[in-house]
Coordinates of C-alpha atoms in Angstrom, one line a residue:
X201 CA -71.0 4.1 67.7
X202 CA -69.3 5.9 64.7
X203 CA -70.9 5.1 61.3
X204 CA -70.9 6.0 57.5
X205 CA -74.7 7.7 57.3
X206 CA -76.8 9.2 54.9
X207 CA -78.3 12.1 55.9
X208 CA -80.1 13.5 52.8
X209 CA -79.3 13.0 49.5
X210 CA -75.6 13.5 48.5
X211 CA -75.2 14.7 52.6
X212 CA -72.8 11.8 54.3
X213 CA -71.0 12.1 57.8
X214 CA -69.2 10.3 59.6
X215 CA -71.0 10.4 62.8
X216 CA -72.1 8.5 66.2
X217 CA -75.5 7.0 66.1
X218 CA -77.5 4.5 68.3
X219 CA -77.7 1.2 66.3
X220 CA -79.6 -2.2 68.3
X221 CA -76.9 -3.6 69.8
X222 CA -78.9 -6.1 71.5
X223 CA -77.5 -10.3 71.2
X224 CA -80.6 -12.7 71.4
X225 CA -79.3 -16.1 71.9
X226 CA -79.3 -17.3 68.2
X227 CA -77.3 -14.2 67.2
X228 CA -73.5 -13.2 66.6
X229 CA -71.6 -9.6 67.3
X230 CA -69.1 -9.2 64.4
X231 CA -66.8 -6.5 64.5
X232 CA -66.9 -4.9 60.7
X233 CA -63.6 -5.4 58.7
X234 CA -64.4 -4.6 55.3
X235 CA -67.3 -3.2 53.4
X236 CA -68.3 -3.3 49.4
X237 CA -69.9 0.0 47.9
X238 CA -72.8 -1.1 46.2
X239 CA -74.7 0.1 43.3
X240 CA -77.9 0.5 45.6
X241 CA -75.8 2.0 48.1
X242 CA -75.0 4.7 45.7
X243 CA -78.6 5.0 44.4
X244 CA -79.8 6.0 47.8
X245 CA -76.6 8.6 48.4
X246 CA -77.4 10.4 44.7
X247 CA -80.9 9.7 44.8
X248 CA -82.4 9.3 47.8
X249 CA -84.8 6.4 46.7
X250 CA -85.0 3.5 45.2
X251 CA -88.7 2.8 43.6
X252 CA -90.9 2.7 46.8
X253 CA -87.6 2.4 49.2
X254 CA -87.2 6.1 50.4
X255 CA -84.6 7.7 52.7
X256 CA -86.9 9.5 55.2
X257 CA -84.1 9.8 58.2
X258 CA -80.5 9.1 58.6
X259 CA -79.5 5.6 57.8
X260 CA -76.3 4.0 58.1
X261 CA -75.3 2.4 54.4
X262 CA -73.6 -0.9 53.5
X263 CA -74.5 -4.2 53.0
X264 CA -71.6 -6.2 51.4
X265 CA -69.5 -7.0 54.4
X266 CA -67.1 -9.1 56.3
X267 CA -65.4 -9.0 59.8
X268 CA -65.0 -11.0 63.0
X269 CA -66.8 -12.2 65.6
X270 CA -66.6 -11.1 68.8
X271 CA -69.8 -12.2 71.0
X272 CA -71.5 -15.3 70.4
X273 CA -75.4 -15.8 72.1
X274 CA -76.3 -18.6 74.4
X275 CA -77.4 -21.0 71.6
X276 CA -74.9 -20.3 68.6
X277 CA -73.0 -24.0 68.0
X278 CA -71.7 -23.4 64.7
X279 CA -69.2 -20.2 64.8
X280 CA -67.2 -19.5 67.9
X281 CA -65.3 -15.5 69.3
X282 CA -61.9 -15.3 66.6
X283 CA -64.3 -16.7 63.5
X284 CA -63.6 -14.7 59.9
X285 CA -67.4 -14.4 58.8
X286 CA -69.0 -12.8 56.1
X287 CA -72.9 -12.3 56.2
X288 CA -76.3 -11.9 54.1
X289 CA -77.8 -8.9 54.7
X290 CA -81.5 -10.3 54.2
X291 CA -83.4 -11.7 57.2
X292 CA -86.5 -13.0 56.5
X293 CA -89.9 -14.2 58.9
X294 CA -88.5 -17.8 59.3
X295 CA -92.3 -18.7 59.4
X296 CA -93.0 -16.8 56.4
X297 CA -94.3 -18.8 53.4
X298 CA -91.5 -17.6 51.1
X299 CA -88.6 -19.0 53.7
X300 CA -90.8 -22.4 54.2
X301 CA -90.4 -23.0 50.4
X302 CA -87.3 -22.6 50.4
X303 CA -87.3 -18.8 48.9
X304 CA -86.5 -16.8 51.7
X305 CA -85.2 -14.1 49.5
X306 CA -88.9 -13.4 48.5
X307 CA -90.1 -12.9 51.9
X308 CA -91.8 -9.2 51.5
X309 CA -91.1 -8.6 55.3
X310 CA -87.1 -9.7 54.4
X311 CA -85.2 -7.1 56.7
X312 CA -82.4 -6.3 54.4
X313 CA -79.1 -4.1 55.3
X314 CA -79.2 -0.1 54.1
X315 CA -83.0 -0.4 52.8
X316 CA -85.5 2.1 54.3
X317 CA -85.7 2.3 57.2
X318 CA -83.3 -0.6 58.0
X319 CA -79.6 0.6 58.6
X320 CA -76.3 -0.6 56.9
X321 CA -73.4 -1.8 58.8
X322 CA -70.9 1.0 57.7
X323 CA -70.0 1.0 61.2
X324 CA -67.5 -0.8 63.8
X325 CA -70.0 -3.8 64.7
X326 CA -72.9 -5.3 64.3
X327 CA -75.3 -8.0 65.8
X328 CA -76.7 -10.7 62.9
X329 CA -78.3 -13.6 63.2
X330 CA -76.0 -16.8 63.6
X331 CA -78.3 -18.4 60.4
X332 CA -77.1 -15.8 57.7
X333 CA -73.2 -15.6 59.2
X334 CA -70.6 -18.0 57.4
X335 CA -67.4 -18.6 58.1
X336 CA -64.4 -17.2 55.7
X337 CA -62.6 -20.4 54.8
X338 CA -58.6 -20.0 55.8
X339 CA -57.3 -18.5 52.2
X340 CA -60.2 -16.6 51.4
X341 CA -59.6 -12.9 52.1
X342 CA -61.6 -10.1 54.2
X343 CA -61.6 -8.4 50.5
X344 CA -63.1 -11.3 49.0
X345 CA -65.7 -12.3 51.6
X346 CA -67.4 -8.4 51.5
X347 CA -67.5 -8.8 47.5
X348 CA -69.5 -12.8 48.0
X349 CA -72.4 -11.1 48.0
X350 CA -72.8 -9.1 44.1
X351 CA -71.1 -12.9 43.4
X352 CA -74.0 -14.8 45.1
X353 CA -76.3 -12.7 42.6
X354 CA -74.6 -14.0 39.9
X355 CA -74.7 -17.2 41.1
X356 CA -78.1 -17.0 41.6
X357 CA -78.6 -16.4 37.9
X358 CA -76.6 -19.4 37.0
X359 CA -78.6 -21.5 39.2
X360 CA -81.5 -20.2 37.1
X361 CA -80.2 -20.4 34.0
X362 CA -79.8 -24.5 34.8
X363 CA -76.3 -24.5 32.9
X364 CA -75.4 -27.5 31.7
X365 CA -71.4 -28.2 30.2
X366 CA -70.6 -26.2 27.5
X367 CA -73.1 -23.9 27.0
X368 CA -72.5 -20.7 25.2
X369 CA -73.8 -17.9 27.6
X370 CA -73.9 -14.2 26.8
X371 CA -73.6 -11.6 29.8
X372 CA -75.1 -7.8 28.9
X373 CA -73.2 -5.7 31.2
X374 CA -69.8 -6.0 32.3
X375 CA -70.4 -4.1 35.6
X376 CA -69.9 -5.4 39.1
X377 CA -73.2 -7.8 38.8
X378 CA -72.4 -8.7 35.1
X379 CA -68.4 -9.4 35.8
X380 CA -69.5 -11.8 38.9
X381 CA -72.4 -13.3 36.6
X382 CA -69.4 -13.9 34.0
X383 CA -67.3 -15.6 36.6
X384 CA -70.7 -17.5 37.9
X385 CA -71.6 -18.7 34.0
X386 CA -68.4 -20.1 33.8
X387 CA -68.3 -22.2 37.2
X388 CA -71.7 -23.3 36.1
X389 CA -70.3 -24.7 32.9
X390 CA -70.8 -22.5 30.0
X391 CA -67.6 -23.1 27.7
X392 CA -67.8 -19.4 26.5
X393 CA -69.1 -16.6 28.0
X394 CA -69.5 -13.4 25.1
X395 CA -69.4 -10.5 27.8
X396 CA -71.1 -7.4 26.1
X397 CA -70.5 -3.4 27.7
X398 CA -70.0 -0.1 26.1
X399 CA -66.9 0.7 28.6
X400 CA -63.9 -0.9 27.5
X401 CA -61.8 -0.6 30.2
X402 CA -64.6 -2.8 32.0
X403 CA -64.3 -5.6 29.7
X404 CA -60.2 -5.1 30.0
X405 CA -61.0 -7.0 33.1
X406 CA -61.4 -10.3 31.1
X407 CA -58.3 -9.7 28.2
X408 CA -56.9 -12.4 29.2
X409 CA -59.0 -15.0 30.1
X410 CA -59.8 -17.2 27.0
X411 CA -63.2 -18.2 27.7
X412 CA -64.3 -14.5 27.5
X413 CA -64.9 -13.1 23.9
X414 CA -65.3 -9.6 25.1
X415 CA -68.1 -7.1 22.8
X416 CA -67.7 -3.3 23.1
X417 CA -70.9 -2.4 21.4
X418 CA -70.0 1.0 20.6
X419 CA -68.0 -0.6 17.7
X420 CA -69.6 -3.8 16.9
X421 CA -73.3 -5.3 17.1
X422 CA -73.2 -8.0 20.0
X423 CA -75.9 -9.8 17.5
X424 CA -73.8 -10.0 15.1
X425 CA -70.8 -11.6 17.6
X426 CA -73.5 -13.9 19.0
X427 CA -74.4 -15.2 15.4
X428 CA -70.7 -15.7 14.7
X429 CA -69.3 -17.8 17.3
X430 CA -73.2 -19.8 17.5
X431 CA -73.0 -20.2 13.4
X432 CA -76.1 -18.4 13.6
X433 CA -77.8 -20.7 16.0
X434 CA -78.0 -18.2 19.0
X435 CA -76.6 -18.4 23.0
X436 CA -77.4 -21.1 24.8
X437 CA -78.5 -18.4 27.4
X438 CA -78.4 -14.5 27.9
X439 CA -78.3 -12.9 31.0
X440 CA -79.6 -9.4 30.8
X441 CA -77.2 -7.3 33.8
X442 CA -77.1 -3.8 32.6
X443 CA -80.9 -2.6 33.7
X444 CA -80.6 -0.3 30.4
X445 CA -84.4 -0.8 28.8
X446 CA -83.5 -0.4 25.4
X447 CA -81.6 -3.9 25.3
X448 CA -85.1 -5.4 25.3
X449 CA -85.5 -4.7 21.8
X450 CA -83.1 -7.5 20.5
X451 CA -82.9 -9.5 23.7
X452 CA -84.8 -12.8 22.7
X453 CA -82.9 -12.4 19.0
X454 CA -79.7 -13.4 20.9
X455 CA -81.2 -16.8 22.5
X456 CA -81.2 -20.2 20.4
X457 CA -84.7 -22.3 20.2
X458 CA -85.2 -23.5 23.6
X459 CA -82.6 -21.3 24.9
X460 CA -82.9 -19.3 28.7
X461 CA -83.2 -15.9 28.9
X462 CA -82.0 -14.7 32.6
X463 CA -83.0 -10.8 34.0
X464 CA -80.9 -9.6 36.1
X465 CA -80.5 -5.8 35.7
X466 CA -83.4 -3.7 36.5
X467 CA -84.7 -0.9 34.4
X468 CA -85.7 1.8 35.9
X469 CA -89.0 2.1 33.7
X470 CA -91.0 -0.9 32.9
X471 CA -90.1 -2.5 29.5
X472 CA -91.7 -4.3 26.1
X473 CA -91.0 -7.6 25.4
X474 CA -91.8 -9.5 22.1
X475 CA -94.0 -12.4 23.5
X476 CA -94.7 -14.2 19.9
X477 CA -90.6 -14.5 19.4
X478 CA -90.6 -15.9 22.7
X479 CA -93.1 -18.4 22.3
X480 CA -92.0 -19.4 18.9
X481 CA -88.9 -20.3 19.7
X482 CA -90.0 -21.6 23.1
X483 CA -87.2 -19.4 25.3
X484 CA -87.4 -19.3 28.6
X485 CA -87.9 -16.5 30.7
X486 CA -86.2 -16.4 34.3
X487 CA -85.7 -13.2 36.5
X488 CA -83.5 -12.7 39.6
X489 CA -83.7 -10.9 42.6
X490 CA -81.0 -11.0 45.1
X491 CA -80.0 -14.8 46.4
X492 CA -81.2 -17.9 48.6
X493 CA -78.8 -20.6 49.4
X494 CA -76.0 -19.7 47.8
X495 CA -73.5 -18.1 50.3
X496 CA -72.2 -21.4 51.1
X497 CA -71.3 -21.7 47.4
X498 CA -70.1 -19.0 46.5
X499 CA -67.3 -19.4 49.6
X500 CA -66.7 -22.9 48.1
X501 CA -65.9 -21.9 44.5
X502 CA -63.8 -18.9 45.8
X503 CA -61.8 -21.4 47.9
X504 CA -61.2 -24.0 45.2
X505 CA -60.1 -21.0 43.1
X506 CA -62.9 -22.1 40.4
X507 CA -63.7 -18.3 40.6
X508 CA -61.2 -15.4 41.5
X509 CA -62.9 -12.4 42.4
X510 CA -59.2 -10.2 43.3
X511 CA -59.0 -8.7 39.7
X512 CA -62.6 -7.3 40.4
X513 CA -61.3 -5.4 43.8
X514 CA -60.7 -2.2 42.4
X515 CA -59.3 -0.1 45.4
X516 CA -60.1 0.4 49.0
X517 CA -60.0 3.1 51.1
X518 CA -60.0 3.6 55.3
X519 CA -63.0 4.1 56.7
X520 CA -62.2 7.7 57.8
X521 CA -62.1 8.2 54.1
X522 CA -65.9 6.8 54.1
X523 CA -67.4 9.9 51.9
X524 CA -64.4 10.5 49.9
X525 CA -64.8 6.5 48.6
X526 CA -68.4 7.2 48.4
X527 CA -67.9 10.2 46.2
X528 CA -65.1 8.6 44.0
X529 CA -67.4 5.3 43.5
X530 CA -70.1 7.8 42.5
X531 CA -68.0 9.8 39.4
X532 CA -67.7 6.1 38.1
X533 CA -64.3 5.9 36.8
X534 CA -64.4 3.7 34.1
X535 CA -61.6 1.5 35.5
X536 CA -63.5 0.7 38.6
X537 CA -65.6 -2.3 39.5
X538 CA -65.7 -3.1 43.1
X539 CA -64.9 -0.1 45.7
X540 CA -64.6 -0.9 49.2
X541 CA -64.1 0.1 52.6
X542 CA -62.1 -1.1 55.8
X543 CA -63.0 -0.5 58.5
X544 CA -59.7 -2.0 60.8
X545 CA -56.4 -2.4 59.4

């Protein structure tokens, strides 16, 4: 089966490959439709690695994706052949004790899409369990289901957070994971959302939407925004989405007295954090990684139109033009969020 694979760092091709095509009675075959570049995606091509996760053979990339299914096994009820899907690209042990409380994303033997050694599904189809496979509601787009899963991270975040109605929230980062954490804050009640990046044309995304109060800190001091438009109180809650380590330093200066702080980028280097600010102003500390029981969402608010993810869908190329999107997602045009793939037209 033709697939987008890594061979080595920056080496792609476009390539057959022998993928488990196997379908056990619980699972669906989904023919591929459209595919998100992620940022870990890109890691692995320039890189080779993430932290322990190492590219040791070819793997197939991709792991935000959509598509239809094709092949339903013996005990699937719940999505039928013709279904629009979109999937989550963690399986866990259903019997570990991370899924049997609930937190399946913390399941340390979680099978996840395009980490070593597990392939992506950059490729025509793929067999995924019937459990993490949700069906595209009728005006939600292939487009927008392959981009629900950087939104489900956001989400995630917002869940952590515990918004409540009319918060002020402030989002570091105004890349794919800070734009959807924007979008998430928002659904989740905040009443203003100060978004913070050094790229303009990333926080161009959210001229015009008056909630936003957009920071380009190469020409002002987001401290000095959030003291502004809190009368010097501080943000109800900051989400930290960039990963950049040195935003640590003023972090907890940004968050009011019993305020949330929310990690959501990862620095590539562990980090200091002032403890005795934290205590004295009693913040609270919460960190994400990844998602657990939020698809569903996510497909709700998108359906509702609470959150439009469109603007964020930057361009999209065929998949015969696999590398070449790889390579342009790679230079990082300032202009671009979310680059993605189809795979049928």
């Amino acid at each position: 089966m033709q697939a987008l694979v890594l061979e080595a760092t920056r080496e792609l091709a476009l390539r057959d490959i022998d993928l488990p095509q196997e379908l056990g009675p619980q699972d669906v075959r989904i023919r591929i439709h459209t595919v998100g570049i992620c940022g870990s995606d890109l890691h692995y091509y320039t890189h080779g690695r993430i932290g322990p996760f190492k590219v040791d053979a070819p793997m197939v990339l991709g792991h935000e994706a959509s598509g239809t299914i094709t092949e339903v096994g013996s005990e699937v009820s719940q999505l039928k052949v013709g279904d629009r899907v979109c999937m989550e690209p963690g399986i866990p042990r259903l019997d570990s004790p991370a899924t049997l409380r609930g937190l399946y994303n913390l399941d340390p033997a979680v099978r996840f899409w395009a980490t070593p050694p597990i392939h992506g599904c950059l490729t025509g189809s793929v067999v995924h369990p019937a459990a993490f496979t949700y069906r595209l509601p009728d005006n939600v787009s292939f487009a927008e289901g392959a981009i629900v899963e950087p939104l489900s991270i956001g989400l995630q975040a917002a869940t952590k957070a515990r918004m409540k109605p009319g918060d002020t929230a402030v989002v570091i980062g105004a890349g794919t994971i800070g734009a959807m954490t924007a979008l998430a804050a928002l659904a989740g009640g905040a009443a203003r959302v100060i978004l913070a990046d050094v790229v303009a044309q990333k926080l161009a995304h959210f001229a015009h939407n008056p909630a936003v109060i957009t920071v380009d800190v190469t020409r002002q001091a987001l401290s000095d925004v959030v003291r502004q438009v809190t009368e010097g109180w501080g943000a109800d809650v900051v989400f930290e989405a960039s990963g950049h380590a040195g935003v640590y330093q003023t972090l907890l200066d940004l968050v009011c007295p019993g305020g949330c702080a929310v990690l959501v980028g990862m620095p590539p280097e562990p980090v200091a954090l002032d403890v005795v600010s934290m205590q004295t102003k009693e913040v609270r500390l919460e960190s994400v990684f990844r998602y657990a029981n939020i698809f569903p969402r996510a497909l709700a608010l998108l359906s509702s139109g609470m959150i439009d993810v469109k603007p964020f869908i930057s361009r999209s190329f065929p998949f015969s033009q696999g590398i070449e999107a790889f390579e342009e997602a790679a230079r990082a045009h300032p202009q671009d969020v979310k680059i993605q793939i189809e795979m049928e037209g």
